[in-house]
């Protein structure tokens, strides 16, 4: 059996969604089905969901570079598992 899911979004979001799916060669229905399938496969969002925190600016370029390097190394380690 196939069921219909529905939601409401504002006009701007809907138009941007339509334009983006069209650029990708998808229908909006295809994109939503792909999201639902990925959501179910991952047992949650197929991307990281987090609360955005207020960030303090880096003191200097070196601090920013060190942060980026550390983050990259953690991401690589997580993928290697």
XYZ file of N, CA and C in Angstrom:
243
model
N 0.846 -1.179 0.000
C 0.000 0.000 0.000
C 0.893 1.244 0.000
N 0.480 2.248 -0.686
C 1.189 3.524 -0.766
C 0.338 4.568 -0.063
N 0.988 5.407 0.768
C 0.265 6.470 1.459
C 0.845 7.815 1.062
N 0.069 8.854 1.262
C 0.504 10.203 0.942
C 0.890 10.914 2.230
N 2.070 11.565 2.220
C 2.510 12.406 3.332
C 2.376 13.854 2.895
N 2.030 14.737 3.807
C 1.867 16.148 3.452
C 2.441 17.030 4.552
N 2.915 18.198 4.148
C 3.401 19.194 5.092
C 3.201 20.570 4.489
N 3.406 21.581 5.271
C 3.286 22.956 4.782
C 4.620 23.673 4.988
N 5.012 24.440 3.982
C 6.201 25.282 4.061
C 5.849 26.639 3.466
N 6.646 27.653 3.782
C 6.325 28.972 3.229
C 6.630 29.006 1.735
N 6.047 29.978 1.061
C 6.145 30.089 -0.403
C 7.589 30.126 -0.898
N 8.434 30.908 -0.234
C 9.825 31.035 -0.675
C 10.564 29.707 -0.590
N 10.363 28.986 0.497
C 11.008 27.692 0.666
C 10.518 26.704 -0.391
N 9.232 26.707 -0.647
C 8.662 25.794 -1.646
C 9.218 26.091 -3.030
N 9.303 27.357 -3.383
C 9.810 27.729 -4.710
C 11.281 27.345 -4.858
N 12.068 27.600 -3.826
C 13.484 27.235 -3.881
C 13.634 25.714 -3.997
N 12.799 24.971 -3.276
C 12.821 23.508 -3.348
C 12.491 23.041 -4.764
N 11.452 23.606 -5.364
C 11.072 23.243 -6.736
C 12.199 23.533 -7.724
N 12.799 24.719 -7.593
C 13.886 25.102 -8.504
C 15.092 24.177 -8.354
N 15.440 23.855 -7.121
C 16.607 23.005 -6.880
C 16.371 21.596 -7.383
N 15.202 21.033 -7.119
C 14.934 19.674 -7.604
C 14.928 19.644 -9.129
N 14.403 20.694 -9.736
C 14.393 20.760 -11.203
C 15.820 20.781 -11.751
N 16.700 21.583 -11.120
C 18.102 21.640 -11.547
C 18.775 20.272 -11.419
N 18.351 19.494 -10.433
C 18.912 18.160 -10.223
C 18.259 17.101 -11.102
N 17.240 17.498 -11.877
C 16.550 16.546 -12.741
C 15.576 15.660 -11.990
N 15.094 16.147 -10.864
C 14.160 15.385 -10.029
C 12.832 16.111 -9.936
N 11.819 15.352 -9.643
C 10.555 15.988 -9.267
C 10.615 16.238 -7.765
N 9.744 17.110 -7.288
C 9.709 17.337 -5.842
C 9.327 16.054 -5.116
N 8.443 15.281 -5.693
C 8.032 14.013 -5.080
C 9.212 13.045 -4.994
N 10.024 12.978 -6.067
C 11.212 12.113 -6.044
C 12.155 12.514 -4.916
N 12.400 13.832 -4.776
C 13.310 14.317 -3.737
C 12.782 13.976 -2.347
N 11.498 14.138 -2.138
C 10.916 13.800 -0.833
C 10.985 12.300 -0.573
N 10.731 11.486 -1.594
C 10.846 10.030 -1.417
C 12.282 9.637 -1.080
N 13.256 10.294 -1.731
C 14.662 10.014 -1.446
C 14.993 10.379 0.007
N 14.469 11.518 0.475
C 14.712 11.919 1.853
C 14.119 10.903 2.826
N 12.871 10.514 2.611
C 12.223 9.552 3.503
C 12.998 8.237 3.511
N 13.413 7.770 2.345
C 14.171 6.528 2.263
C 15.482 6.636 3.033
N 16.222 7.733 2.848
C 17.476 7.935 3.573
C 17.231 8.072 5.064
N 16.206 8.798 5.451
C 15.866 8.982 6.861
C 15.614 7.630 7.515
N 14.861 6.787 6.835
C 14.556 5.461 7.378
C 15.798 4.576 7.436
N 16.626 4.633 6.402
C 17.848 3.823 6.373
C 18.804 4.219 7.496
N 18.948 5.518 7.742
C 19.844 6.023 8.788
C 19.216 5.947 10.179
N 17.904 5.673 10.222
C 17.161 5.707 11.481
C 17.232 7.101 12.106
N 17.163 8.099 11.265
C 17.230 9.500 11.673
C 17.662 10.330 10.489
N 18.031 11.546 10.757
C 18.429 12.427 9.674
C 19.678 11.914 8.975
N 19.714 11.985 7.647
C 20.881 11.513 6.899
C 21.999 12.561 6.850
N 21.982 13.471 7.799
C 23.015 14.494 7.928
C 23.056 14.905 9.392
N 24.124 15.592 9.782
C 24.255 15.993 11.175
C 23.224 17.054 11.524
N 22.593 16.864 12.671
C 21.641 17.843 13.189
C 22.215 18.337 14.509
N 22.366 19.630 14.621
C 22.954 20.174 15.843
C 22.376 21.552 16.128
N 22.487 21.943 17.361
C 22.070 23.271 17.765
C 23.219 24.213 17.461
N 22.935 25.249 16.767
C 23.965 26.227 16.417
C 24.326 27.009 17.683
N 25.589 27.068 17.955
C 26.064 27.788 19.130
C 26.703 29.094 18.699
N 26.668 30.056 19.593
C 27.332 31.319 19.321
C 28.830 31.053 19.368
N 29.515 31.406 18.322
C 30.947 31.132 18.230
C 31.744 32.407 18.484
N 32.818 32.233 19.181
C 33.752 33.336 19.401
C 34.733 33.362 18.238
N 35.113 34.515 17.763
C 36.085 34.576 16.662
C 37.449 34.065 17.124
N 38.210 33.542 16.183
C 39.564 33.106 16.484
C 40.428 34.322 16.769
N 41.405 34.121 17.622
C 42.322 35.210 17.971
C 43.228 35.579 16.799
N 43.606 34.545 16.015
C 44.520 34.792 14.904
C 44.379 33.673 13.878
N 45.065 33.816 12.774
C 44.976 32.837 11.685
C 45.492 31.465 12.123
N 46.522 31.447 12.950
C 47.099 30.183 13.426
C 46.068 29.396 14.239
N 45.338 30.069 15.105
C 44.312 29.409 15.901
C 43.225 28.820 14.990
N 42.832 29.543 13.968
C 41.832 29.059 13.018
C 42.353 27.851 12.260
N 43.595 27.914 11.834
C 44.203 26.804 11.106
C 44.308 25.556 11.977
N 44.737 25.726 13.225
C 44.829 24.587 14.147
C 43.467 23.954 14.375
N 42.446 24.801 14.532
C 41.093 24.295 14.728
C 40.653 23.472 13.521
N 40.867 23.991 12.317
C 40.467 23.291 11.087
C 41.219 21.968 10.946
N 42.503 21.966 11.251
C 43.282 20.730 11.171
C 42.789 19.692 12.169
N 42.536 20.110 13.408
C 42.039 19.190 14.429
C 40.679 18.614 14.038
N 39.821 19.466 13.531
C 38.501 19.016 13.109
C 38.616 18.006 11.973
N 39.463 18.282 11.006
C 39.672 17.353 9.880
C 40.157 16.003 10.372
N 41.099 16.013 11.285
C 41.648 14.752 11.804
C 40.583 13.959 12.564
N 39.728 14.649 13.331
C 38.650 13.957 14.044
C 37.654 13.352 13.066
N 37.336 14.083 11.985
C 36.393 13.567 11.000
C 36.957 12.345 10.294
N 38.229 12.373 9.963
C 38.875 11.221 9.319
C 38.860 10.025 10.266
N 39.182 10.257 11.532
C 39.183 9.183 12.523
C 37.774 8.596 12.688
N 36.746 9.448 12.685
C 35.377 8.961 12.806
C 34.988 8.084 11.619
N 35.413 8.471 10.417
C 35.083 7.687 9.213
C 35.798 6.341 9.222
N 37.002 6.306 9.755
C 37.766 5.055 9.808
C 37.252 4.141 10.899
N 36.537 4.731 11.832
C 35.814 4.070 12.825
C 36.265 3.288 13.894
